[in-house]
Amino acid sequence: MFDAIIVGSGPAGVFAARALRGLHVVVVDVGFKPPDSLAPSMEGSAWDSPLKTDLHDFLIGPNFEGLRNIWEPDVNLKLKSPLMSFVVKDWERLAPVQGHGFCPMVSLAKGGLANAWGAGVYRFSSEDLAEFPVALAELQPFYDQVSDHIGVSGAEDDLAVEFGLESHLLPPVRLSRLSSALLAAYERRRDKMRRAGVKVGFARLAVLTEPRGGRGAYSSDNLDFYRPHNPAIYHPSITLDELIDKGEVQYEPGRLVLCYEDRGSHVEVVARNLRSGLLERLPARSVFIAAGTLNTTRIVLESHGDYESRLPILDNPMSCVPFFHPSDIGGSLDGCNSSLAQLNVVYRDNDSGQRCQGSVFGTTGPLRSDVLFRLPFAVSSNRTLAKHLAPAMALVMLFYPAPTSSENHVRLNTQGALEIHYQAPRRGHAERSLIRAFRKLGFFSASWMCQYPPMGSSLHYAGTLPMRQVPGRYQTDRMGRLFGSSRVYVVDGACFSTLPAKNLTMTIMANAMRIATGARSQLS
Amino acid sequence: MCDRETLLTEEAVYMHKLFFGATAPVEVVRQYVAANLRCPLAADGSESGAIHKIVTRELDAEAIEFVLRCRRQSRTLTQKVHILFYLVEVRTHYSSWFVSTAPGRWRALAAVAWALLRSSWKYAKGSYLVWRHRLV
C-alpha cells in the first residue's frame, strides 16, 4: 500500500510530492507530453531574417493546429501552437466542462497548465491571506523553499511590498526598449503615479537569468510563445523528473483518476487506465488531490456521488489594454521583446481600496496574423498597422480580485460533466484609471480599445473546496483535509479561501508543500 | 484533382496574387488547399458560390471581405483570407511584409496614414462590388 497517492502533476502535485519524497509515494496522472521533436535547431531569434527558417511545421503544424483560432475564436493563442497543444489535449472528452458565462480550460498534461504559463510568481501578502485560516508566517518558509528550488528573477523595487521579499532574487529578465522607456518614465514621475494609485516595477518570474542546477540562463528567441520546456523557464516537470530520477517518487501516467473511496483505514483511488480502458484501484494511506481546481472538484463530487450540490468557484476577471508609445512607431523589432511579462503594474483604487494587478507584455509573441482580423480595417491595412505599430505597443493584462457571489457556482451533472455558471462583474474603472495614469508617462490608449475576455480566460481557478477555520461539507481545514475525511487532502487552488488579483501559482506550490509537510509527520 | 481541390487551388493562386503581388509558391497553394479541406470553416452553398464568383471574375477580394466583415454578413471569405495570411507569414520570404526590421518613424506614419485612407476606399469599393455582383 502506498503512503500517499498524489493525483496530478501540476505545481501543487509536484510540490506535494517534493514534501513527501522518500515515503512510498506515487503520482497518478494522465500526463500528456509534448511531441518528441521540439523545434528546428536555429541560432538567434525567430526573427533574425538571415537565419530564419520556414516555420510552418513549428507554428502552424502539419495538421494545421495553429489555425484553430480561425473557427474557434476563444482559443488561447499560446495554446493553439502545435508544440503547445498537448497542454490542452483531449480535456473536452476526458474531463468535460460546460461553461455558462465561463470559458473553461483544463489540462491533463504532465505538469499541467504550467507548461504554458507566463511564469509570474508572487507571494500572497497578509492582506491577500486575510480570509485564509493560514497566516503569512506559516507560508513564508515554504515560499522560501519554492523560490530556492525554482529560481526567481526580479528586482527589489516599488513592487516589493506587494510581492514579498525574496532572499535570493536573480537579476531581472532584460527589458525591451519599450518596457525600459515605460519604467524610466514611471521613475521620473513616481510620486504622481503613486498618488494616482499606480505602481510599476519589474515582473517576478520563475526564469533563470543565471545558470543554475544544470539549467541554462534565459535568452529571448521569441519562441517562448510556441515552444514548451525552455529549461530556463521553470515548469513542474523539472521537479517531477528530478524526483523520479532519484527514485523518490513513483510516476504512473496514462491514468485518469475518477474518484476515491474512503475506507476509513485507507483510501482507494479509482482510475481508468487510458490504454487498456480498465479500471484500476490503488490503495493508500492518504490521497492528495492536485488535479487542478476543476478536476479536483469533479473527483470530490464524483466520490460523493453528488450531482446536486453547487460549490462556489473563483476566477480573476481580466482585461487586455493596449498602450502605444508614439516614439517607437516604425521602430525595428526588438530582440529583447520576449513573450514573458516585462513589467508588472499594481493599481489600487484610492476610494474602494480594490487592488488590481497587471502584467506588461510586448507584442512579438503572437503572429501578426493572430490579430489581423481583430483590427477594424481592411486586411492589408491591418497588416501595415500591425507591422509598424507592434514595436510601439505594449499590452497590459489586468486582473481583478475574484468576486464572491452565490451566482457563481460549479456542479457535476449526471453525464459526468462539470457545469459552471458565472456572472461576469463590471469592469472598466481600473482600465480608465490606468489609461489616465499612463498618458502622463507618454503611453496612450483609449477605453474602446480595451478587450474583456470572457470569465475563465484567466485560467486562475480556485475556491471550490475552500479552507475554513471550522470547515463544513465540501470545505477543507487549514491542513487541507476535506471535511468528513482524515485521509483526503486538497492541495491545489480548489482549497483557496479567496483569490486576490495576483497569479496564484506560487502560493499553490507553497501551500501544497505546507499541507504535505504537515501530513508527512502523521504518515511517517 | 477533384473539383473542390481545383477551386481551392484557383482561390489560392488568385488571392496570393491580389494580396502579395506575385505568383504563389507551389507549397503555399498546396497548404492552402489542404488547410481548407481539413479545417471546419463556416461554409454553405451560397457562400461557396460567392467566392467562386470573386475568383473567376477577379473581383477585389480584400474589399469584399472587408465589407462583409464589417457587416458581419459572412465569415467564409474572412476565414480563407486568414488561412492564406497565416501560411505566408511563417515563411522566411514574407517576413518583411509582417515585421519591420529597419527603423523609420516617418515612413511608418506615412504607411499607417495611407493604410487608413486605403481602407476607406476599400470599404466603398467593396460595398459596390457586393451590390453589383449580388454576392450576398
XYZ file of C-alpha atoms in Angstrom, chain A residues 94-490:
397
model
C -11.912 13.094 -20.751
C -12.824 15.876 -18.321
C -15.717 17.789 -19.865
C -16.754 21.158 -18.520
C -19.743 23.159 -19.701
C -19.456 26.873 -19.110
C -22.335 29.298 -18.848
C -20.782 32.731 -18.881
C -17.486 30.938 -18.471
C -14.881 29.636 -20.908
C -13.105 26.812 -19.127
C -9.770 25.246 -19.900
C -8.408 22.085 -18.368
C -5.014 20.483 -18.689
C -4.330 16.775 -18.447
C -0.691 17.217 -19.378
C 2.301 16.240 -17.296
C 2.980 19.493 -15.487
C -0.493 20.871 -16.096
C -1.301 24.345 -17.383
C 2.061 25.495 -16.039
C 3.593 24.099 -19.226
C 2.297 27.230 -20.901
C 2.267 29.698 -18.074
C 3.681 33.180 -18.025
C 5.974 32.196 -15.139
C 4.764 35.014 -12.897
C 5.445 34.199 -9.248
C 4.099 36.439 -6.500
C 3.830 35.792 -2.819
C 0.500 36.497 -1.247
C 0.611 39.217 1.385
C -1.107 39.267 4.747
C -3.853 41.270 3.115
C -4.264 38.607 0.422
C -4.456 35.878 3.075
C -6.923 37.695 5.323
C -9.715 35.193 4.656
C -7.454 32.142 4.807
C -7.120 30.175 8.076
C -3.374 30.291 7.429
C -1.089 33.165 8.344
C 1.654 34.515 6.120
C 4.242 33.484 8.719
C 3.222 29.853 8.239
C 3.565 30.054 4.462
C 6.782 32.052 4.443
C 9.235 29.152 4.915
C 7.527 27.272 2.097
C 7.636 30.280 -0.186
C 11.376 30.396 0.545
C 11.792 26.729 -0.333
C 9.833 27.138 -3.542
C 11.886 30.174 -4.542
C 15.173 28.429 -3.846
C 14.072 25.454 -5.887
C 12.644 27.138 -8.963
C 14.770 30.298 -9.109
C 13.030 33.663 -9.178
C 14.223 36.709 -11.081
C 13.113 40.265 -10.483
C 14.095 43.314 -8.502
C 13.510 44.812 -5.085
C 11.649 47.869 -6.284
C 8.368 49.662 -5.667
C 6.503 46.366 -6.014
C 8.498 44.502 -3.370
C 5.912 45.359 -0.732
C 3.249 43.804 -2.978
C 5.155 40.641 -3.869
C 7.107 39.898 -0.724
C 10.827 39.880 -0.137
C 12.895 37.194 -1.826
C 16.180 36.301 -0.194
C 17.957 35.227 -3.381
C 16.416 37.179 -6.200
C 18.140 36.653 -9.535
C 18.680 39.673 -11.784
C 15.569 40.574 -13.765
C 14.992 39.486 -17.344
C 16.429 42.125 -19.646
C 13.812 44.681 -20.531
C 12.855 45.563 -24.047
C 13.377 49.063 -25.330
C 9.680 49.799 -24.842
C 9.477 48.477 -21.307
C 12.656 50.315 -20.366
C 11.045 53.516 -21.587
C 7.918 52.810 -19.551
C 9.872 52.085 -16.389
C 12.084 55.132 -16.834
C 9.036 57.359 -17.338
C 7.442 55.906 -14.215
C 10.558 56.532 -12.163
C 10.634 60.154 -13.275
C 7.012 60.606 -12.194
C 6.910 58.140 -9.358
C 5.253 60.377 -6.780
C 2.494 61.489 -9.114
C 1.814 57.926 -10.206
C 1.681 56.633 -6.663
C -0.768 59.349 -5.715
C -2.930 58.064 -8.549
C -2.690 54.575 -7.045
C -0.343 53.167 -9.696
C 2.940 51.365 -9.105
C 5.160 49.870 -11.794
C 8.107 47.550 -11.385
C 9.927 44.517 -12.684
C 7.977 41.309 -13.101
C 8.808 38.492 -10.728
C 9.354 35.465 -12.919
C 10.306 31.837 -12.387
C 13.006 32.357 -15.002
C 16.729 31.821 -14.548
C 18.790 34.762 -15.640
C 21.912 32.950 -14.454
C 22.731 29.266 -14.962
C 21.715 27.108 -12.060
C 21.436 23.445 -11.247
C 22.074 22.289 -14.801
C 19.571 24.750 -16.268
C 20.929 27.482 -18.503
C 20.117 31.166 -18.342
C 17.269 32.639 -20.315
C 17.842 34.191 -23.702
C 14.943 35.519 -25.695
C 14.424 33.866 -29.050
C 10.793 34.886 -29.443
C 9.762 31.269 -29.423
C 8.561 31.003 -25.800
C 5.072 31.599 -27.077
C 5.179 28.450 -29.157
C 7.632 26.073 -27.578
C 7.337 24.474 -24.157
C 10.072 23.469 -21.777
C 12.648 26.157 -22.214
C 14.828 24.932 -19.335
C 15.385 28.475 -18.130
C 11.652 28.886 -17.517
C 10.507 26.753 -14.608
C 7.857 24.143 -15.263
C 6.700 21.417 -12.861
C 8.080 18.559 -14.943
C 11.559 19.692 -13.919
C 10.773 18.893 -10.298
C 8.851 15.725 -11.056
C 11.601 14.325 -13.267
C 14.177 15.032 -10.555
C 12.114 13.139 -8.010
C 11.576 10.244 -10.407
C 15.253 10.073 -11.386
C 16.293 9.913 -7.745
C 13.751 7.186 -7.064
C 11.992 9.357 -4.515
C 8.542 9.095 -6.052
C 6.858 6.761 -8.481
C 5.028 8.168 -11.503
C 2.125 6.420 -13.175
C 0.948 8.314 -16.262
C -1.855 7.273 -18.581
C -4.379 7.131 -15.800
C -7.442 9.315 -15.364
C -8.493 9.402 -11.729
C -12.258 9.207 -11.489
C -12.903 9.151 -7.764
C -11.717 7.779 -4.456
C -13.312 5.636 -1.802
C -12.502 6.394 1.796
C -12.456 3.066 3.579
C -11.616 4.524 6.970
C -8.375 2.595 7.396
C -7.168 3.611 3.973
C -8.294 5.265 0.754
C -8.705 3.640 -2.636
C -8.204 5.777 -5.704
C -10.156 4.594 -8.723
C -8.545 5.410 -12.042
C -9.164 4.458 -15.636
C -6.129 3.162 -17.454
C -6.369 5.107 -20.713
C -4.519 2.472 -22.690
C -6.436 -0.620 -21.607
C -9.686 1.103 -20.667
C -9.766 -0.899 -17.448
C -10.458 0.496 -14.022
C -7.638 0.268 -11.511
C -7.870 0.589 -7.757
C -4.876 1.967 -5.920
C -4.887 1.777 -2.130
C -3.038 4.291 0.003
C -2.943 5.642 3.495
C -3.713 9.093 2.141
C -4.550 10.841 -1.091
C -3.504 14.350 -2.104
C -5.759 15.679 -4.812
C -3.835 18.131 -7.009
C -5.601 17.685 -10.320
C -6.295 21.385 -10.866
C -9.307 23.116 -9.353
C -11.826 21.851 -11.896
C -10.680 18.228 -11.993
C -10.230 18.145 -8.233
C -13.804 19.340 -7.836
C -15.010 16.682 -10.247
C -13.178 13.942 -8.363
C -14.573 15.008 -4.983
C -18.158 15.341 -6.194
C -17.968 12.064 -8.079
C -16.581 10.396 -4.968
C -19.634 11.576 -3.070
C -21.990 10.646 -5.909
C -23.272 14.201 -5.668
C -24.901 15.614 -8.791
C -26.864 18.276 -6.993
C -24.666 20.378 -4.770
C -23.455 23.721 -6.055
C -19.965 24.660 -4.990
C -18.504 28.151 -5.120
C -15.868 28.954 -7.733
C -13.433 31.823 -8.009
C -11.829 33.248 -11.130
C -9.984 36.505 -11.747
C -11.829 38.793 -14.159
C -9.369 40.191 -16.621
C -8.926 42.757 -19.342
C -6.389 43.461 -22.077
C -5.381 47.085 -22.525
C -3.075 48.049 -25.407
C -0.821 51.059 -24.942
C 1.080 52.869 -27.665
C 4.329 54.748 -27.299
C 4.489 57.109 -30.284
C 8.285 57.417 -30.148
C 8.588 53.750 -31.081
C 6.227 53.729 -34.058
C 8.120 52.396 -37.031
C 10.857 51.030 -34.834
C 12.624 47.842 -35.745
C 11.841 44.632 -33.965
C 13.415 44.448 -30.541
C 15.245 41.202 -29.927
C 14.711 41.590 -26.160
C 10.976 41.792 -26.524
C 10.296 38.318 -25.244
C 6.825 36.928 -24.786
C 7.252 36.848 -20.994
C 5.877 39.626 -18.846
C 8.281 42.520 -18.856
C 6.898 44.609 -16.046
C 4.105 44.490 -13.509
C 1.594 47.152 -12.665
C -0.390 47.366 -9.452
C -3.364 49.676 -9.307
C -5.091 50.378 -6.022
C -8.285 52.376 -6.202
C -7.971 55.274 -3.786
C -11.676 55.173 -2.933
C -12.561 51.498 -2.688
C -9.115 50.159 -1.930
C -9.623 47.474 -4.555
C -6.306 46.202 -5.825
C -5.746 45.111 -9.404
C -2.544 43.728 -10.822
C -1.372 43.640 -14.392
C 1.488 42.307 -16.443
C 3.021 44.319 -19.259
C 3.852 42.339 -22.375
C 5.467 43.176 -25.650
C 3.703 42.059 -28.810
C 6.288 39.980 -30.572
C 4.889 36.758 -29.112
C 1.816 36.230 -31.266
C 1.983 36.144 -35.026
C 0.663 39.243 -36.775
C -1.970 37.010 -38.339
C -3.260 36.273 -34.838
C -4.534 39.834 -34.595
C -5.189 40.774 -38.233
C -8.945 40.423 -38.034
C -9.261 41.965 -34.597
C -8.304 45.322 -36.094
C -11.150 47.241 -37.734
C -9.715 47.926 -41.194
C -9.136 46.144 -44.485
C -6.781 43.229 -44.030
C -3.774 44.704 -45.834
C -4.221 47.915 -43.855
C -4.373 45.839 -40.681
C -1.151 44.148 -41.716
C 0.512 47.526 -42.214
C -0.759 48.735 -38.845
C 0.422 45.588 -37.096
C 3.833 45.792 -38.756
C 4.546 49.406 -37.875
C 2.681 49.747 -34.584
C 3.757 46.487 -32.942
C 7.191 47.819 -31.932
C 5.389 50.714 -30.202
C 2.768 48.628 -28.491
C 2.657 47.181 -25.014
C -0.203 45.085 -23.778
C -1.301 45.197 -20.152
C -3.193 42.124 -18.996
C -5.005 43.313 -15.924
C -6.545 41.066 -13.291
C -9.217 41.885 -10.759
C -9.787 40.111 -7.457
C -12.217 37.234 -7.853
C -15.708 38.234 -6.826
C -17.523 36.084 -4.307
C -21.089 35.600 -5.361
C -23.632 32.866 -4.969
C -24.368 33.346 -8.666
C -21.002 31.780 -9.422
C -21.034 28.075 -8.881
C -19.990 24.706 -10.206
C -21.769 21.387 -10.045
C -21.373 17.934 -11.518
C -24.117 16.659 -13.777
C -25.202 13.087 -14.231
C -23.413 12.865 -17.584
C -20.137 13.411 -15.773
C -19.582 16.956 -16.956
C -18.926 19.881 -14.681
C -21.282 22.796 -15.188
C -20.010 26.237 -14.314
C -22.264 29.252 -14.068
C -20.522 32.588 -13.763
C -21.713 36.151 -13.783
C -19.042 38.476 -15.157
C -18.614 41.532 -12.959
C -18.436 45.038 -14.320
C -15.001 46.094 -15.445
C -13.686 49.322 -16.837
C -12.909 51.511 -13.870
C -9.398 50.263 -13.297
C -8.683 50.392 -17.036
C -9.778 54.028 -17.265
C -7.646 54.950 -14.290
C -4.666 53.164 -15.766
C -5.160 54.858 -19.146
C -5.234 58.272 -17.461
C -2.118 57.484 -15.450
C -0.103 56.044 -18.343
C -0.907 59.046 -20.508
C 1.332 61.042 -18.175
C 4.123 58.567 -18.997
C 3.732 59.020 -22.750
C 1.844 55.743 -23.284
C -1.561 56.149 -24.848
C -4.702 54.089 -25.054
C -8.463 54.519 -25.039
C -11.324 52.758 -23.317
C -12.757 51.499 -26.588
C -9.530 49.602 -27.264
C -9.842 47.552 -24.080
C -10.812 43.950 -24.521
C -12.635 41.971 -21.871
C -12.079 38.255 -22.344
C -14.840 36.030 -21.022
C -14.645 34.694 -17.496
C -12.478 31.600 -17.383
C -9.851 33.157 -19.635
C -7.516 33.969 -16.766
C -7.004 30.219 -16.068
C -6.830 31.178 -12.396
C -9.493 28.870 -10.958
C -9.846 28.414 -7.219
C -12.040 28.193 -4.163
C -14.372 25.275 -4.866
C -13.381 23.450 -1.656
C -12.227 26.407 0.433
C -10.155 26.241 3.587
C -12.034 27.365 6.667
C -11.109 27.545 10.315
C -14.155 25.392 11.009
C -14.908 23.607 7.753
C -18.266 22.285 6.710
C -19.284 19.981 3.889
C -17.118 20.384 0.794
C -14.687 22.566 2.664
C -11.210 21.877 3.906
C -9.494 22.556 7.181
C -6.315 24.597 7.498
C -4.270 21.472 6.733
C -6.151 20.837 3.518
C -8.118 17.870 4.830
C -11.511 17.514 3.250
C -14.383 17.706 5.725
C -15.509 14.245 6.715
C -12.206 12.552 5.921
C -8.897 12.315 7.695
C -7.105 10.861 4.673
C -8.136 13.056 1.762
C -6.217 16.270 1.232
C -6.926 19.000 -1.294
